[in-house]
């Protein structure tokens, strides 16, 4: 099944609010669990690319108290919810959120010790934007941990996953999830992107019926 792109930015307020209020506790905790399994509890400066409403960012900050995290996202609406979440969690001293559209705008720093991203890749019309950002912003030896959706083989498989994982969710979120599955890349496509970007040392793992991770040290 061919990829069907979706809009890059989630800058509609209703969409951002629905996404921010959705219960992503299970996949987002799993993101942090898998990162900790892979790298322990890293310290230093971290970058979260496409941080959205900063739920993953906040969970990572709580679990890794020695990390200072910059979250960047192109959507002002998402960042509004993200800043509320970070302030409410008492994490504002260690977590800074900045509006930045990739690849146009710079990140707050360079030479990050840790670069993470959850569910940005499938939004990008040109996936090389993510891999170029990783290559440019990660310090030598940095830890990289990316998680995203995988595109299923057929529309019927998409429908099955939406039914299984988003049955009770609001219609807006179910439509978002469906569009994201159609927009996602296959493991084979991502392996080719990594080779093309000179990031072939990163390892791709399929970690659920719909998620994969790309991780390693640069
Ligand atoms: C599905 S959300 C994921 C948010 C967050 N990482 C999470 O896991 O909850 C994807 C995010 O990527 C952002 N995004 C998409 N394309 C972008 C780009 N070119 N530059 C910066 N942010 C982008 C969107 O605005 C959205 O907030």
PDB file of N, CA, C and O in Angstrom, residues 10-60:
ATOM      1  N   UNK A  10       0.389  20.025  13.399  1.00  0.00           N
ATOM      2  CA  UNK A  10      -0.910  19.865  14.055  1.00  0.00           C
ATOM      3  C   UNK A  10      -1.209  21.212  14.725  1.00  0.00           C
ATOM      4  O   UNK A  10      -1.051  21.362  15.928  1.00  0.00           O
ATOM      5  N   UNK A  11      -1.600  22.202  13.895  1.00  0.00           N
ATOM      6  CA  UNK A  11      -1.711  23.549  14.452  1.00  0.00           C
ATOM      7  C   UNK A  11      -3.138  24.026  14.614  1.00  0.00           C
ATOM      8  O   UNK A  11      -3.379  25.189  14.935  1.00  0.00           O
ATOM      9  N   UNK A  12      -4.095  23.132  14.405  1.00  0.00           N
ATOM     10  CA  UNK A  12      -5.482  23.475  14.682  1.00  0.00           C
ATOM     11  C   UNK A  12      -5.724  23.287  16.189  1.00  0.00           C
ATOM     12  O   UNK A  12      -5.328  22.260  16.755  1.00  0.00           O
ATOM     13  N   UNK A  13      -6.355  24.271  16.834  1.00  0.00           N
ATOM     14  CA  UNK A  13      -6.463  24.201  18.287  1.00  0.00           C
ATOM     15  C   UNK A  13      -7.267  22.980  18.764  1.00  0.00           C
ATOM     16  O   UNK A  13      -6.889  22.319  19.733  1.00  0.00           O
ATOM     17  N   UNK A  14      -8.382  22.674  18.077  1.00  0.00           N
ATOM     18  CA  UNK A  14      -9.209  21.541  18.515  1.00  0.00           C
ATOM     19  C   UNK A  14      -8.418  20.241  18.391  1.00  0.00           C
ATOM     20  O   UNK A  14      -8.474  19.361  19.267  1.00  0.00           O
ATOM     21  N   UNK A  15      -7.669  20.115  17.321  1.00  0.00           N
ATOM     22  CA  UNK A  15      -6.866  18.906  17.108  1.00  0.00           C
ATOM     23  C   UNK A  15      -5.767  18.803  18.174  1.00  0.00           C
ATOM     24  O   UNK A  15      -5.541  17.744  18.763  1.00  0.00           O
ATOM     25  N   UNK A  16      -5.116  19.953  18.446  1.00  0.00           N
ATOM     26  CA  UNK A  16      -4.042  19.953  19.449  1.00  0.00           C
ATOM     27  C   UNK A  16      -4.604  19.628  20.834  1.00  0.00           C
ATOM     28  O   UNK A  16      -4.003  18.872  21.598  1.00  0.00           O
ATOM     29  N   UNK A  17      -5.784  20.191  21.155  1.00  0.00           N
ATOM     30  CA  UNK A  17      -6.363  19.919  22.476  1.00  0.00           C
ATOM     31  C   UNK A  17      -6.747  18.441  22.599  1.00  0.00           C
ATOM     32  O   UNK A  17      -6.450  17.793  23.591  1.00  0.00           O
ATOM     33  N   UNK A  18      -7.401  17.905  21.555  1.00  0.00           N
ATOM     34  CA  UNK A  18      -7.808  16.484  21.599  1.00  0.00           C
ATOM     35  C   UNK A  18      -6.581  15.599  21.767  1.00  0.00           C
ATOM     36  O   UNK A  18      -6.567  14.651  22.558  1.00  0.00           O
ATOM     37  N   UNK A  19      -5.518  15.931  21.048  1.00  0.00           N
ATOM     38  CA  UNK A  19      -4.287  15.125  21.133  1.00  0.00           C
ATOM     39  C   UNK A  19      -3.668  15.252  22.516  1.00  0.00           C
ATOM     40  O   UNK A  19      -3.239  14.261  23.126  1.00  0.00           O
ATOM     41  N   UNK A  20      -3.656  16.478  23.038  1.00  0.00           N
ATOM     42  CA  UNK A  20      -3.034  16.705  24.352  1.00  0.00           C
ATOM     43  C   UNK A  20      -3.795  15.993  25.457  1.00  0.00           C
ATOM     44  O   UNK A  20      -3.202  15.518  26.428  1.00  0.00           O
ATOM     45  N   UNK A  21      -5.138  15.929  25.310  1.00  0.00           N
ATOM     46  CA  UNK A  21      -5.951  15.330  26.380  1.00  0.00           C
ATOM     47  C   UNK A  21      -6.102  13.817  26.220  1.00  0.00           C
ATOM     48  O   UNK A  21      -6.626  13.154  27.110  1.00  0.00           O
ATOM     49  N   UNK A  22      -5.667  13.272  25.093  1.00  0.00           N
ATOM     50  CA  UNK A  22      -5.829  11.829  24.859  1.00  0.00           C
ATOM     51  C   UNK A  22      -4.962  11.043  25.831  1.00  0.00           C
ATOM     52  O   UNK A  22      -3.951  11.539  26.330  1.00  0.00           O
ATOM     53  N   UNK A  23      -5.370   9.827  26.076  1.00  0.00           N
ATOM     54  CA  UNK A  23      -4.595   8.998  26.993  1.00  0.00           C
ATOM     55  C   UNK A  23      -3.540   8.202  26.222  1.00  0.00           C
ATOM     56  O   UNK A  23      -3.836   7.139  25.668  1.00  0.00           O
ATOM     57  N   UNK A  24      -2.338   8.737  26.193  1.00  0.00           N
ATOM     58  CA  UNK A  24      -1.237   8.039  25.531  1.00  0.00           C
ATOM     59  C   UNK A  24      -0.284   7.459  26.570  1.00  0.00           C
ATOM     60  O   UNK A  24       0.900   7.243  26.282  1.00  0.00           O
ATOM     61  N   UNK A  25      -0.804   7.240  27.796  1.00  0.00           N
ATOM     62  CA  UNK A  25       0.086   6.808  28.883  1.00  0.00           C
ATOM     63  C   UNK A  25       0.835   5.516  28.507  1.00  0.00           C
ATOM     64  O   UNK A  25       2.044   5.407  28.745  1.00  0.00           O
ATOM     65  N   UNK A  26       0.132   4.570  27.889  1.00  0.00           N
ATOM     66  CA  UNK A  26       0.780   3.272  27.634  1.00  0.00           C
ATOM     67  C   UNK A  26       1.914   3.403  26.606  1.00  0.00           C
ATOM     68  O   UNK A  26       3.072   3.094  26.915  1.00  0.00           O
ATOM     69  N   UNK A  27       1.632   3.924  25.377  1.00  0.00           N
ATOM     70  CA  UNK A  27       2.758   4.033  24.430  1.00  0.00           C
ATOM     71  C   UNK A  27       3.839   5.010  24.884  1.00  0.00           C
ATOM     72  O   UNK A  27       5.024   4.787  24.615  1.00  0.00           O
ATOM     73  N   UNK A  28       3.460   6.065  25.595  1.00  0.00           N
ATOM     74  CA  UNK A  28       4.480   7.053  25.982  1.00  0.00           C
ATOM     75  C   UNK A  28       5.364   6.544  27.121  1.00  0.00           C
ATOM     76  O   UNK A  28       6.566   6.804  27.147  1.00  0.00           O
ATOM     77  N   UNK A  29       4.759   5.788  28.058  1.00  0.00           N
ATOM     78  CA  UNK A  29       5.598   5.166  29.095  1.00  0.00           C
ATOM     79  C   UNK A  29       6.509   4.121  28.464  1.00  0.00           C
ATOM     80  O   UNK A  29       7.653   3.944  28.859  1.00  0.00           O
ATOM     81  N   UNK A  30       5.961   3.418  27.476  1.00  0.00           N
ATOM     82  CA  UNK A  30       6.769   2.406  26.781  1.00  0.00           C
ATOM     83  C   UNK A  30       7.949   3.058  26.068  1.00  0.00           C
ATOM     84  O   UNK A  30       9.038   2.496  26.032  1.00  0.00           O
ATOM     85  N   UNK A  31       7.722   4.224  25.503  1.00  0.00           N
ATOM     86  CA  UNK A  31       8.821   4.970  24.875  1.00  0.00           C
ATOM     87  C   UNK A  31       9.960   5.138  25.889  1.00  0.00           C
ATOM     88  O   UNK A  31      11.126   4.836  25.603  1.00  0.00           O
ATOM     89  N   UNK A  32       9.600   5.604  27.097  1.00  0.00           N
ATOM     90  CA  UNK A  32      10.648   5.869  28.095  1.00  0.00           C
ATOM     91  C   UNK A  32      11.236   4.543  28.598  1.00  0.00           C
ATOM     92  O   UNK A  32      12.458   4.432  28.786  1.00  0.00           O
ATOM     93  N   UNK A  33      10.389   3.533  28.798  1.00  0.00           N
ATOM     94  CA  UNK A  33      10.905   2.221  29.239  1.00  0.00           C
ATOM     95  C   UNK A  33      11.950   1.697  28.253  1.00  0.00           C
ATOM     96  O   UNK A  33      13.015   1.219  28.647  1.00  0.00           O
ATOM     97  N   UNK A  34      11.628   1.778  26.964  1.00  0.00           N
ATOM     98  CA  UNK A  34      12.543   1.233  25.946  1.00  0.00           C
ATOM     99  C   UNK A  34      13.827   2.048  25.884  1.00  0.00           C
ATOM    100  O   UNK A  34      14.922   1.492  25.726  1.00  0.00           O
ATOM    101  N   UNK A  35      13.703   3.367  26.050  1.00  0.00           N
ATOM    102  CA  UNK A  35      14.907   4.215  26.047  1.00  0.00           C
ATOM    103  C   UNK A  35      15.808   3.852  27.233  1.00  0.00           C
ATOM    104  O   UNK A  35      17.026   3.721  27.091  1.00  0.00           O
ATOM    105  N   UNK A  36      15.178   3.663  28.395  1.00  0.00           N
ATOM    106  CA  UNK A  36      15.960   3.342  29.600  1.00  0.00           C
ATOM    107  C   UNK A  36      16.596   1.951  29.473  1.00  0.00           C
ATOM    108  O   UNK A  36      17.745   1.733  29.869  1.00  0.00           O
ATOM    109  N   UNK A  37      15.844   1.019  28.868  1.00  0.00           N
ATOM    110  CA  UNK A  37      16.412  -0.321  28.624  1.00  0.00           C
ATOM    111  C   UNK A  37      17.656  -0.219  27.746  1.00  0.00           C
ATOM    112  O   UNK A  37      18.641  -0.926  27.929  1.00  0.00           O
ATOM    113  N   UNK A  38      17.581   0.667  26.762  1.00  0.00           N
ATOM    114  CA  UNK A  38      18.659   0.779  25.775  1.00  0.00           C
ATOM    115  C   UNK A  38      19.862   1.537  26.338  1.00  0.00           C
ATOM    116  O   UNK A  38      20.997   1.180  26.100  1.00  0.00           O
ATOM    117  N   UNK A  39      19.588   2.612  27.120  1.00  0.00           N
ATOM    118  CA  UNK A  39      20.671   3.533  27.481  1.00  0.00           C
ATOM    119  C   UNK A  39      20.830   3.765  28.976  1.00  0.00           C
ATOM    120  O   UNK A  39      21.664   4.584  29.367  1.00  0.00           O
ATOM    121  N   UNK A  40      20.021   3.142  29.832  1.00  0.00           N
ATOM    122  CA  UNK A  40      20.036   3.520  31.239  1.00  0.00           C
ATOM    123  C   UNK A  40      19.371   4.880  31.408  1.00  0.00           C
ATOM    124  O   UNK A  40      18.467   5.229  30.650  1.00  0.00           O
ATOM    125  N   UNK A  41      19.871   5.673  32.366  1.00  0.00           N
ATOM    126  CA  UNK A  41      19.256   6.976  32.643  1.00  0.00           C
ATOM    127  C   UNK A  41      20.245   8.063  32.216  1.00  0.00           C
ATOM    128  O   UNK A  41      21.080   8.495  33.013  1.00  0.00           O
ATOM    129  N   UNK A  42      20.170   8.493  30.954  1.00  0.00           N
ATOM    130  CA  UNK A  42      21.178   9.435  30.462  1.00  0.00           C
ATOM    131  C   UNK A  42      21.092  10.784  31.169  1.00  0.00           C
ATOM    132  O   UNK A  42      20.043  11.163  31.702  1.00  0.00           O
ATOM    133  N   UNK A  43      22.211  11.504  31.146  1.00  0.00           N
ATOM    134  CA  UNK A  43      22.247  12.846  31.722  1.00  0.00           C
ATOM    135  C   UNK A  43      22.707  13.811  30.635  1.00  0.00           C
ATOM    136  O   UNK A  43      23.082  13.390  29.537  1.00  0.00           O
ATOM    137  N   UNK A  44      22.703  15.102  30.942  1.00  0.00           N
ATOM    138  CA  UNK A  44      23.179  16.107  29.998  1.00  0.00           C
ATOM    139  C   UNK A  44      22.024  16.821  29.338  1.00  0.00           C
ATOM    140  O   UNK A  44      20.954  16.988  29.915  1.00  0.00           O
ATOM    141  N   UNK A  45      22.253  17.233  28.071  1.00  0.00           N
ATOM    142  CA  UNK A  45      21.251  18.037  27.361  1.00  0.00           C
ATOM    143  C   UNK A  45      20.558  17.172  26.303  1.00  0.00           C
ATOM    144  O   UNK A  45      21.235  16.526  25.497  1.00  0.00           O
ATOM    145  N   UNK A  46      19.228  17.171  26.342  1.00  0.00           N
ATOM    146  CA  UNK A  46      18.460  16.356  25.388  1.00  0.00           C
ATOM    147  C   UNK A  46      17.591  17.248  24.518  1.00  0.00           C
ATOM    148  O   UNK A  46      17.175  18.336  24.930  1.00  0.00           O
ATOM    149  N   UNK A  47      17.306  16.750  23.317  1.00  0.00           N
ATOM    150  CA  UNK A  47      16.428  17.446  22.362  1.00  0.00           C
ATOM    151  C   UNK A  47      15.290  16.511  21.989  1.00  0.00           C
ATOM    152  O   UNK A  47      15.534  15.362  21.610  1.00  0.00           O
ATOM    153  N   UNK A  48      14.054  17.005  22.110  1.00  0.00           N
ATOM    154  CA  UNK A  48      12.878  16.235  21.690  1.00  0.00           C
ATOM    155  C   UNK A  48      12.303  16.911  20.448  1.00  0.00           C
ATOM    156  O   UNK A  48      11.708  17.988  20.534  1.00  0.00           O
ATOM    157  N   UNK A  49      12.479  16.256  19.297  1.00  0.00           N
ATOM    158  CA  UNK A  49      12.053  16.834  18.010  1.00  0.00           C
ATOM    159  C   UNK A  49      10.571  16.531  17.767  1.00  0.00           C
ATOM    160  O   UNK A  49      10.169  15.361  17.810  1.00  0.00           O
ATOM    161  N   UNK A  50       9.777  17.573  17.508  1.00  0.00           N
ATOM    162  CA  UNK A  50       8.330  17.381  17.316  1.00  0.00           C
ATOM    163  C   UNK A  50       7.684  16.973  18.623  1.00  0.00           C
ATOM    164  O   UNK A  50       6.918  16.020  18.680  1.00  0.00           O
ATOM    165  N   UNK A  51       7.952  17.761  19.669  1.00  0.00           N
ATOM    166  CA  UNK A  51       7.548  17.361  21.039  1.00  0.00           C
ATOM    167  C   UNK A  51       6.046  17.453  21.256  1.00  0.00           C
ATOM    168  O   UNK A  51       5.515  16.875  22.213  1.00  0.00           O
ATOM    169  N   UNK A  52       5.315  18.192  20.381  1.00  0.00           N
ATOM    170  CA  UNK A  52       3.865  18.312  20.548  1.00  0.00           C
ATOM    171  C   UNK A  52       3.517  18.846  21.936  1.00  0.00           C
ATOM    172  O   UNK A  52       4.153  19.778  22.438  1.00  0.00           O
ATOM    173  N   UNK A  53       2.535  18.242  22.608  1.00  0.00           N
ATOM    174  CA  UNK A  53       2.107  18.746  23.920  1.00  0.00           C
ATOM    175  C   UNK A  53       2.971  18.228  25.066  1.00  0.00           C
ATOM    176  O   UNK A  53       2.563  18.308  26.233  1.00  0.00           O
ATOM    177  N   UNK A  54       4.141  17.720  24.731  1.00  0.00           N
ATOM    178  CA  UNK A  54       5.213  17.451  25.708  1.00  0.00           C
ATOM    179  C   UNK A  54       4.884  16.379  26.743  1.00  0.00           C
ATOM    180  O   UNK A  54       5.445  16.393  27.847  1.00  0.00           O
ATOM    181  N   UNK A  55       4.021  15.444  26.381  1.00  0.00           N
ATOM    182  CA  UNK A  55       3.747  14.354  27.327  1.00  0.00           C
ATOM    183  C   UNK A  55       4.946  13.405  27.414  1.00  0.00           C
ATOM    184  O   UNK A  55       5.376  13.032  28.504  1.00  0.00           O
ATOM    185  N   UNK A  56       5.508  13.036  26.257  1.00  0.00           N
ATOM    186  CA  UNK A  56       6.712  12.197  26.271  1.00  0.00           C
ATOM    187  C   UNK A  56       7.858  12.963  26.939  1.00  0.00           C
ATOM    188  O   UNK A  56       8.610  12.409  27.756  1.00  0.00           O
ATOM    189  N   UNK A  57       7.966  14.248  26.600  1.00  0.00           N
ATOM    190  CA  UNK A  57       9.036  15.095  27.163  1.00  0.00           C
ATOM    191  C   UNK A  57       8.970  15.082  28.695  1.00  0.00           C
ATOM    192  O   UNK A  57      10.002  14.921  29.374  1.00  0.00           O
ATOM    193  N   UNK A  58       7.768  15.258  29.218  1.00  0.00           N
ATOM    194  CA  UNK A  58       7.600  15.311  30.682  1.00  0.00           C
ATOM    195  C   UNK A  58       7.911  13.948  31.318  1.00  0.00           C
ATOM    196  O   UNK A  58       8.568  13.869  32.369  1.00  0.00           O
ATOM    197  N   UNK A  59       7.447  12.874  30.670  1.00  0.00           N
ATOM    198  CA  UNK A  59       7.717  11.532  31.223  1.00  0.00           C
ATOM    199  C   UNK A  59       9.220  11.247  31.219  1.00  0.00           C
ATOM    200  O   UNK A  59       9.763  10.669  32.171  1.00  0.00           O
ATOM    201  N   UNK A  60       9.895  11.664  30.153  1.00  0.00           N
ATOM    202  CA  UNK A  60      11.347  11.451  30.075  1.00  0.00           C
ATOM    203  C   UNK A  60      12.057  12.277  31.157  1.00  0.00           C
ATOM    204  O   UNK A  60      12.977  11.784  31.823  1.00  0.00           O
TER     205      UNK A  60
END
